[in-house]
PDB file of C-alpha atoms in Angstrom:
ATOM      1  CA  UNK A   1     117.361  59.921 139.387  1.00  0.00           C
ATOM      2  CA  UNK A   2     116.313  60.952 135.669  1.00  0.00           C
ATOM      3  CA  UNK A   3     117.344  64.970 134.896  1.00  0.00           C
ATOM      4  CA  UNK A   4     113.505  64.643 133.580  1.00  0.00           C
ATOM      5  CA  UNK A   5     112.439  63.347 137.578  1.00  0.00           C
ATOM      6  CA  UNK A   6     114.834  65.945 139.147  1.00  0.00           C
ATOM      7  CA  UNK A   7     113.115  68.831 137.352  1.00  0.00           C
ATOM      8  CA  UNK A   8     109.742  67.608 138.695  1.00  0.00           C
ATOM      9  CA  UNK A   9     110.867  67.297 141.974  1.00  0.00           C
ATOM     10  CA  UNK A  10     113.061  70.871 142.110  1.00  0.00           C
ATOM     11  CA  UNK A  11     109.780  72.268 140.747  1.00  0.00           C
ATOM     12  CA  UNK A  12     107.189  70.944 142.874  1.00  0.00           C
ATOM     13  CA  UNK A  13     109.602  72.044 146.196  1.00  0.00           C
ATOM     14  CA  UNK A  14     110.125  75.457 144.607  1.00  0.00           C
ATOM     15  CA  UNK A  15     106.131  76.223 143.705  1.00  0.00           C
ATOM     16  CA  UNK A  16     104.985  74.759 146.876  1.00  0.00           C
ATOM     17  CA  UNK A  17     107.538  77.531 149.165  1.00  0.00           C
ATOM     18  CA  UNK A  18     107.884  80.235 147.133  1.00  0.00           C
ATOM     19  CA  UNK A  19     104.167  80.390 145.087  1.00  0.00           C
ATOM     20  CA  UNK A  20     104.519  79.502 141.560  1.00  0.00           C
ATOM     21  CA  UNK A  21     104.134  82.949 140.051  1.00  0.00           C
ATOM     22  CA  UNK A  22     107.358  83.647 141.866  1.00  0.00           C
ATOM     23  CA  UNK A  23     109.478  80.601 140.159  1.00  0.00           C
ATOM     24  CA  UNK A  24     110.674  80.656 136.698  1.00  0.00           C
ATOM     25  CA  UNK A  25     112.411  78.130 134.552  1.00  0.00           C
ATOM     26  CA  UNK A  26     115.311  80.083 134.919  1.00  0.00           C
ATOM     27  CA  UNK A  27     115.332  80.009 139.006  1.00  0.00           C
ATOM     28  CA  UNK A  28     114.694  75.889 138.329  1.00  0.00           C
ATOM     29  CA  UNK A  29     117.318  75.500 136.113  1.00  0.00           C
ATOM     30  CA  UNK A  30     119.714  77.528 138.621  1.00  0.00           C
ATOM     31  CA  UNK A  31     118.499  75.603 141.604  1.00  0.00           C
ATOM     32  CA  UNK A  32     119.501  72.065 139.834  1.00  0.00           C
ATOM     33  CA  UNK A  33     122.909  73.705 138.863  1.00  0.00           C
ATOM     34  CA  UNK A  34     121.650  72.890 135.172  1.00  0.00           C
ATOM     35  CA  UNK A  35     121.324  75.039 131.983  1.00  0.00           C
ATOM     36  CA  UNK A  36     118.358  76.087 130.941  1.00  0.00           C
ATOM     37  CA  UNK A  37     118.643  74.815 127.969  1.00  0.00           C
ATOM     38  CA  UNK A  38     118.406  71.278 129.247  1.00  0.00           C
ATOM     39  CA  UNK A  39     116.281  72.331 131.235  1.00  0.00           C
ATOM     40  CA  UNK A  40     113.842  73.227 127.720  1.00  0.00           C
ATOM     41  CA  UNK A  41     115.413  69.552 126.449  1.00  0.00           C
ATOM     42  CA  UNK A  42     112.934  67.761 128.801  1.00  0.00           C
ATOM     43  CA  UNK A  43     110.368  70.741 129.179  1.00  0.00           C
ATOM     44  CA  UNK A  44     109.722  73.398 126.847  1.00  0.00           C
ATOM     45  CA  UNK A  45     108.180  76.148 129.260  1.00  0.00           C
ATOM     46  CA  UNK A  46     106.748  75.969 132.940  1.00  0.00           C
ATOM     47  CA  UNK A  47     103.579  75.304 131.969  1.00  0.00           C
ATOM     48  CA  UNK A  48     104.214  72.131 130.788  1.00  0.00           C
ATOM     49  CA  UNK A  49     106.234  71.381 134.177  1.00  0.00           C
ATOM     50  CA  UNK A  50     103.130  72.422 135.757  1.00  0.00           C
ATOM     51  CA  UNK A  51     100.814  69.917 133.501  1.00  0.00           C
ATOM     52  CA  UNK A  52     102.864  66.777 134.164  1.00  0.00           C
ATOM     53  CA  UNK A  53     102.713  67.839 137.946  1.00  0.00           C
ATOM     54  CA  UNK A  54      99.341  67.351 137.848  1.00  0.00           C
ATOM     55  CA  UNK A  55      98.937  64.672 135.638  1.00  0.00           C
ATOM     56  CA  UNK A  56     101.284  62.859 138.204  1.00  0.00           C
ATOM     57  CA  UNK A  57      98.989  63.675 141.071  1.00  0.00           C
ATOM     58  CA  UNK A  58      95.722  63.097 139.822  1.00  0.00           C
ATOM     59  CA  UNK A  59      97.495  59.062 139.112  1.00  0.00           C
ATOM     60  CA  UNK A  60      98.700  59.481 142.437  1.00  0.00           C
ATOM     61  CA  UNK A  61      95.278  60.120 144.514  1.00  0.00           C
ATOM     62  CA  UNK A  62      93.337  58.327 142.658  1.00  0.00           C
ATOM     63  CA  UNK A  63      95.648  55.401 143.149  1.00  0.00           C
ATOM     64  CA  UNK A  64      95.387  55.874 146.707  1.00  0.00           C
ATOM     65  CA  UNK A  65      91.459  56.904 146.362  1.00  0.00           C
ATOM     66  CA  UNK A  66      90.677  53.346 145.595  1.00  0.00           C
ATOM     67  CA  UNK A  67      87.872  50.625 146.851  1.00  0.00           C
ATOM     68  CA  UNK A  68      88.969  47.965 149.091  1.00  0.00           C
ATOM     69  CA  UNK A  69      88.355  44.521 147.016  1.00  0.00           C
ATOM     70  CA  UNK A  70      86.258  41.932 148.244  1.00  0.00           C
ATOM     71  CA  UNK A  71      85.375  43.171 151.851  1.00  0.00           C
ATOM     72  CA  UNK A  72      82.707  45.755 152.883  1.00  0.00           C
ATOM     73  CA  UNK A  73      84.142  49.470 153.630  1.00  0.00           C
ATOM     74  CA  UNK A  74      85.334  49.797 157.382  1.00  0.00           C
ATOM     75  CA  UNK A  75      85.689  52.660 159.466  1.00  0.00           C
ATOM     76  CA  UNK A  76      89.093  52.609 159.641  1.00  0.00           C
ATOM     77  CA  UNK A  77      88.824  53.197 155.575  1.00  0.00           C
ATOM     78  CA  UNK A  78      87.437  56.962 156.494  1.00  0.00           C
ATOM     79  CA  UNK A  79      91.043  57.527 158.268  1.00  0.00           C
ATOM     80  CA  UNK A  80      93.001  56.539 155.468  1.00  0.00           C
ATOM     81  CA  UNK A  81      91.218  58.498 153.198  1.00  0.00           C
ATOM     82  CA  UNK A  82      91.651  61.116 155.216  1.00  0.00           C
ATOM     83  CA  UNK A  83      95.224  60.663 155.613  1.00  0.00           C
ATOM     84  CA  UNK A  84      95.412  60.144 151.860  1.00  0.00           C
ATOM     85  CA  UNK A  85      94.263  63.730 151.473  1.00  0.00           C
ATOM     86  CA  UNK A  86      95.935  65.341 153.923  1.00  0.00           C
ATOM     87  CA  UNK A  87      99.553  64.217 152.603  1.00  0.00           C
ATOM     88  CA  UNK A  88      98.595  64.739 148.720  1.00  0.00           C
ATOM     89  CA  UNK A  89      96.939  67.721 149.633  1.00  0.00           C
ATOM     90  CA  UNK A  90     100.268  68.940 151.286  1.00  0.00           C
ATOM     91  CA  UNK A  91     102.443  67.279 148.472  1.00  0.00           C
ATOM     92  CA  UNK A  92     100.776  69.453 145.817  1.00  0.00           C
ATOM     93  CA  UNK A  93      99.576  72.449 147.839  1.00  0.00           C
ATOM     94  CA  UNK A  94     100.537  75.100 144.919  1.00  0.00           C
ATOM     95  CA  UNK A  95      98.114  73.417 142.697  1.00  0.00           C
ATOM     96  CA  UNK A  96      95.328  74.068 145.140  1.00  0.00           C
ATOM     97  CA  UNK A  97      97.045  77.578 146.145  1.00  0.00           C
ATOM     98  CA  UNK A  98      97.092  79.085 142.587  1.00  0.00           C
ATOM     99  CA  UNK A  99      94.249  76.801 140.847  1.00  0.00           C
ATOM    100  CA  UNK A 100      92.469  79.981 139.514  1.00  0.00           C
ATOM    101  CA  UNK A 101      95.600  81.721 138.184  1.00  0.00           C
ATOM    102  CA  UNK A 102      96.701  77.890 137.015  1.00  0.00           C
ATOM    103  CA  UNK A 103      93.544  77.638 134.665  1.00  0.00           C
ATOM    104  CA  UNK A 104      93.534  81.528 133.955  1.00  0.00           C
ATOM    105  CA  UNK A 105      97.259  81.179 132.140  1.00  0.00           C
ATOM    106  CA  UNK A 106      97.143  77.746 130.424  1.00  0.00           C
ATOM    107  CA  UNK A 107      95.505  76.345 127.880  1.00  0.00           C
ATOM    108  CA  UNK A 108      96.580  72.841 128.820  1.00  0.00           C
ATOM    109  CA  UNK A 109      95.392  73.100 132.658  1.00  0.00           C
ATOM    110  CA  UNK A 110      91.638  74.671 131.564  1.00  0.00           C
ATOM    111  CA  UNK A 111      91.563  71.415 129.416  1.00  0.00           C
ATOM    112  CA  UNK A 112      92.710  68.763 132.253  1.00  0.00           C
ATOM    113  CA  UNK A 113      92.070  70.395 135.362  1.00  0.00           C
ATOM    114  CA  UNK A 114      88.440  69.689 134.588  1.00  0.00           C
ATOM    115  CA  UNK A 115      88.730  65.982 134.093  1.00  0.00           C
ATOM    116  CA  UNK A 116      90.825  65.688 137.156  1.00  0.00           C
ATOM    117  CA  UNK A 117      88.288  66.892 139.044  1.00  0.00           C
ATOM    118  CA  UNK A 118      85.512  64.886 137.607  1.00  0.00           C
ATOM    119  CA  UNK A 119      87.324  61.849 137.937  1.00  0.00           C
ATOM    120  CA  UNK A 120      88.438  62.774 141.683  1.00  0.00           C
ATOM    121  CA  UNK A 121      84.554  63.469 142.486  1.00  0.00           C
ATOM    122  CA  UNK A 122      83.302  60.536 140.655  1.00  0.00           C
ATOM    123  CA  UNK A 123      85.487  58.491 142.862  1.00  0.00           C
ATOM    124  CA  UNK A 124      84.372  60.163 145.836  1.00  0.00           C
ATOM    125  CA  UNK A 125      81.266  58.929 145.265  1.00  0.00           C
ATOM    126  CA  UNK A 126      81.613  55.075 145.200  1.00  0.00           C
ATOM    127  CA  UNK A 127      83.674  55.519 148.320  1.00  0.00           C
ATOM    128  CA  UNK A 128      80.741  57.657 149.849  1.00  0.00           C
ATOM    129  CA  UNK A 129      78.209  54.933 148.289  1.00  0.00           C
ATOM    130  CA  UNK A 130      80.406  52.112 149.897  1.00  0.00           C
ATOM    131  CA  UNK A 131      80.174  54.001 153.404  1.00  0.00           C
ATOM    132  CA  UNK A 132      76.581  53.810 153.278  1.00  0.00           C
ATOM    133  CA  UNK A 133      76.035  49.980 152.244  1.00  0.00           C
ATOM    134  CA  UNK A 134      78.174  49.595 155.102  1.00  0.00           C
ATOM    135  CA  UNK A 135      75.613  51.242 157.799  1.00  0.00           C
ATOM    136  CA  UNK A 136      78.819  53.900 158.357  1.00  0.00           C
ATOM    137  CA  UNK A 137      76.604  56.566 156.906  1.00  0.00           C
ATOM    138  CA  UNK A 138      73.381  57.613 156.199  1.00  0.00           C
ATOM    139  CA  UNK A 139      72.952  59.997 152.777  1.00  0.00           C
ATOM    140  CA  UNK A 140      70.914  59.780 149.442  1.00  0.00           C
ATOM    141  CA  UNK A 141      72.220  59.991 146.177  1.00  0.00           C
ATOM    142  CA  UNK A 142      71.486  63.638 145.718  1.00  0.00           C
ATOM    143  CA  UNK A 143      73.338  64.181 149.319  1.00  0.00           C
ATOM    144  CA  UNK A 144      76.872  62.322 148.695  1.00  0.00           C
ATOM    145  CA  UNK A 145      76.946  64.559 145.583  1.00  0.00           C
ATOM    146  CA  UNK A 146      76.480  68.171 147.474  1.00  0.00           C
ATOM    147  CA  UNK A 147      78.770  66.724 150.032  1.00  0.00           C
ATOM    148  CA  UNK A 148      81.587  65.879 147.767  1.00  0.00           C
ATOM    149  CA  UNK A 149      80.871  69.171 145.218  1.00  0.00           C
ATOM    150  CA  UNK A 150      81.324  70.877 149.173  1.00  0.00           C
ATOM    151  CA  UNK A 151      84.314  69.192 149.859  1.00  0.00           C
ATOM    152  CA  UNK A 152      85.722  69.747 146.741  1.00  0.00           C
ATOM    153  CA  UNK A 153      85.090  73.321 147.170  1.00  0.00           C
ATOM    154  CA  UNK A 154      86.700  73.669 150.726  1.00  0.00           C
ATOM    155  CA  UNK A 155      89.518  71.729 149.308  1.00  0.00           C
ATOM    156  CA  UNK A 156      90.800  73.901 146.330  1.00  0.00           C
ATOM    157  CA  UNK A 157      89.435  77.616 147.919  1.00  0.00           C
ATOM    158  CA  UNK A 158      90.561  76.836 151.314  1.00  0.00           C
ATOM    159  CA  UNK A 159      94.014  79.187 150.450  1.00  0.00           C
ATOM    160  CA  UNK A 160      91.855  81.879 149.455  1.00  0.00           C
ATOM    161  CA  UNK A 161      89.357  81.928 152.276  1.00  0.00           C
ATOM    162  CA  UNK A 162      92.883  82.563 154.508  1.00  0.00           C
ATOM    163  CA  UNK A 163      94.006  85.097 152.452  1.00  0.00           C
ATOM    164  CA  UNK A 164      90.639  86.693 152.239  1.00  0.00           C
ATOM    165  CA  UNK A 165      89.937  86.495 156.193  1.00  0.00           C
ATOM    166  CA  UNK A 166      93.694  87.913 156.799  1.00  0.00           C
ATOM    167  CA  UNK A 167      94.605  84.581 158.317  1.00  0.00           C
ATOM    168  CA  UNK A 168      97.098  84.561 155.929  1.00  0.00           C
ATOM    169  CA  UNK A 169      99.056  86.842 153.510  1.00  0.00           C
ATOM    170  CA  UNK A 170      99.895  86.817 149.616  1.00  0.00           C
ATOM    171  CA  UNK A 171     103.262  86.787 150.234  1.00  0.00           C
ATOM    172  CA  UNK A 172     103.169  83.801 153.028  1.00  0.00           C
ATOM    173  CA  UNK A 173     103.519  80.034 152.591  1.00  0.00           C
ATOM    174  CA  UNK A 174     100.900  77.753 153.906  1.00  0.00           C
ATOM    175  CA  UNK A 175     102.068  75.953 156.507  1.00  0.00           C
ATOM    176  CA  UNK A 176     100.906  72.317 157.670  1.00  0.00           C
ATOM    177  CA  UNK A 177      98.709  73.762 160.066  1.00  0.00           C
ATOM    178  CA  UNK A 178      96.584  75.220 157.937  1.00  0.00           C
ATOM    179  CA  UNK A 179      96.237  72.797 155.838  1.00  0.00           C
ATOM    180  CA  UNK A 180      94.995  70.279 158.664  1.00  0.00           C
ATOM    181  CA  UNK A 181      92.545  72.725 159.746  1.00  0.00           C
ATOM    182  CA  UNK A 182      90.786  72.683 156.065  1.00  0.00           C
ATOM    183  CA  UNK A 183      90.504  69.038 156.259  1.00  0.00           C
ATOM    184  CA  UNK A 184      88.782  69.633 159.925  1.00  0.00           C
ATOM    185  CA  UNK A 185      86.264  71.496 157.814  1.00  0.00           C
ATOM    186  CA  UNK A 186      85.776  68.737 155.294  1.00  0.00           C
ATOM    187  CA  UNK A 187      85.294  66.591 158.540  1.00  0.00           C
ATOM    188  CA  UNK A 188      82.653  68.556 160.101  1.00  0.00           C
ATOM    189  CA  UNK A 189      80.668  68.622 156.273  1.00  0.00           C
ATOM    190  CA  UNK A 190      80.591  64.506 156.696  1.00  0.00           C
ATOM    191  CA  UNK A 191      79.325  64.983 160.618  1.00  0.00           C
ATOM    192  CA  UNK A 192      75.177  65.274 159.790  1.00  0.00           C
ATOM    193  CA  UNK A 193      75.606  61.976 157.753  1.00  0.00           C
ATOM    194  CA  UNK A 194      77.444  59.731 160.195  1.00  0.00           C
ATOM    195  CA  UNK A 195      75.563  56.510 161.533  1.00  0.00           C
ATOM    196  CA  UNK A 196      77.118  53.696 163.670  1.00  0.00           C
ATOM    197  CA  UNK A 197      80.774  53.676 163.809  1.00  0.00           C
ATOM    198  CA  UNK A 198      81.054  56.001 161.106  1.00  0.00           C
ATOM    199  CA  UNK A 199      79.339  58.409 163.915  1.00  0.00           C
ATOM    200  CA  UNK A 200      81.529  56.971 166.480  1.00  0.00           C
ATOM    201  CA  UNK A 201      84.897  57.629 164.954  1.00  0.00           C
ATOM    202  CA  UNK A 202      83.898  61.525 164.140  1.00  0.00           C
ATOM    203  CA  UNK A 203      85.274  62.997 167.355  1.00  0.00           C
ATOM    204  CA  UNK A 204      88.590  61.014 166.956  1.00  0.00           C
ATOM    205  CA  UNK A 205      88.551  61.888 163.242  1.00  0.00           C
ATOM    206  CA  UNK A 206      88.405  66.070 164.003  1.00  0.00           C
ATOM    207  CA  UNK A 207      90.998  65.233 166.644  1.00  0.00           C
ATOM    208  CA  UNK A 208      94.135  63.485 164.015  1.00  0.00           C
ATOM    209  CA  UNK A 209      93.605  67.472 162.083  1.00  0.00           C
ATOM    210  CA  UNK A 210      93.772  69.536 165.514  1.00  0.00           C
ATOM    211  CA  UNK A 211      90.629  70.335 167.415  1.00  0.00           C
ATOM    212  CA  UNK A 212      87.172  69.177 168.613  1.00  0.00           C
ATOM    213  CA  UNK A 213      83.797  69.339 167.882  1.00  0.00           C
ATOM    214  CA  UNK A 214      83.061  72.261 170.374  1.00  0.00           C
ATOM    215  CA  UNK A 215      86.216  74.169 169.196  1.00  0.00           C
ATOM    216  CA  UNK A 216      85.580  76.947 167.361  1.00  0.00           C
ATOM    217  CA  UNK A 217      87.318  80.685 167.479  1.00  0.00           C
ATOM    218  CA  UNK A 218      87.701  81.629 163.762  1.00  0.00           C
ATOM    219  CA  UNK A 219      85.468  84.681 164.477  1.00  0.00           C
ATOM    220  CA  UNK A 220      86.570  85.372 168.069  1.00  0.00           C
ATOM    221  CA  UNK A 221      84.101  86.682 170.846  1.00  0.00           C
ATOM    222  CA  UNK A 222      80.469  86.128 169.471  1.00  0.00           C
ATOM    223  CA  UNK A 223      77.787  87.772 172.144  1.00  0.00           C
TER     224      UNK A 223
END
């Protein structure tokens, strides 16, 4: 592997454990058993580690965000999406972790985070547009949009709603588990839309990210 490869890879393993605030260039350098000043050679600061990151995963999930060719969407296409998010969503967990601090600090992120996320969204429509022509969903327009600009918000402020709710701590890594149950959530916003097989496969769909529709408990004891 490339130096250039390994100090993407060391880098995304080393934001997504120990929080990217916590990791300098320094710590990657040290963890490759490189210099730092190769380390600059390739990369002249973090936050252009950080940029390439993402503009490797945006290729990546919208690669794997795409429209089946010449056939009609199937419900087995909602699982792989699904599945598609759940393992880039896991892959590049800091990204979605630290987005606000991300944009706060760079100059380069606050320029492409925003296209990312257009061109993620914009996607998400065509597929949501191809569920309907295909009788797996029912949903105007106006509808797919609010549910993907929803989505998209339980997606990148999931971390904080955990820390906020004490679920999880500033100082703790997110876990899989976690991570699954913020998908559940994403499930649950498609629920009021689902027709046919689309409605069908719901209760299956919650199950693959840990629970059921009657499962509930984030507040405890409600009288």
């Amino acid at each position: 592997m490339k130096t250039r490869d390994r100090i993407l890879q060391k880098s995304l393993q080393l934001f997504n454990e120990q929080g990217e605030r916590s990791v300098s260039t320094n710590h990657i350098a040290a963890a490759l058993g490189i210099s730092p000043g190769n380390l600059y050679y390739h990369f002249r600061n973090k936050e252009s580690i950080i940029s390439e990151l993402l503009l490797v995963y945006q290729h990546e999930i919208l690669g794997l965000l795409s429209i089946p060719e010449g056939r009609i969407m199937e419900v087995s296409d909602k699982f792989v999406y699904f599945q598609v998010l759940s393992s880039q969503f896991w892959k590049y967990r800091f990204l979605h972790r630290d987005s606000n601090h991300l944009i706060e600090s760079s100059d380069i992120l606050k320029q492409r985070y925003p296209i990312f996320a257009k061109q993620v969204m914009q996607q998400g429509m065509l597929i949501y547009r191809g569920f309907v022509d295909a009788g797996l969903m029912r949903a105007s327009n106006a509808e797919i949009e609010a549910l993907i600009i929803n989505i998209w918000i339980v997606m990148t402020n999931w971390s904080n709603f955990l820390l906020m709710t004490g679920h999880i701590s500033q100082t703790d890594a997110i876990d899989e588990r976690w991570l699954r149950q913020g998908l559940r959530q994403m499930v649950f916003l498609e629920g009021p839309y689902l027709t046919g097989e689309g409605r069908t496969a719901y209760e299956p769909l919650l199950q693959t990210f840990g629970g059921s529709n009657d499962e509930g408990g984030w507040f405890g004891n409600v009288n």
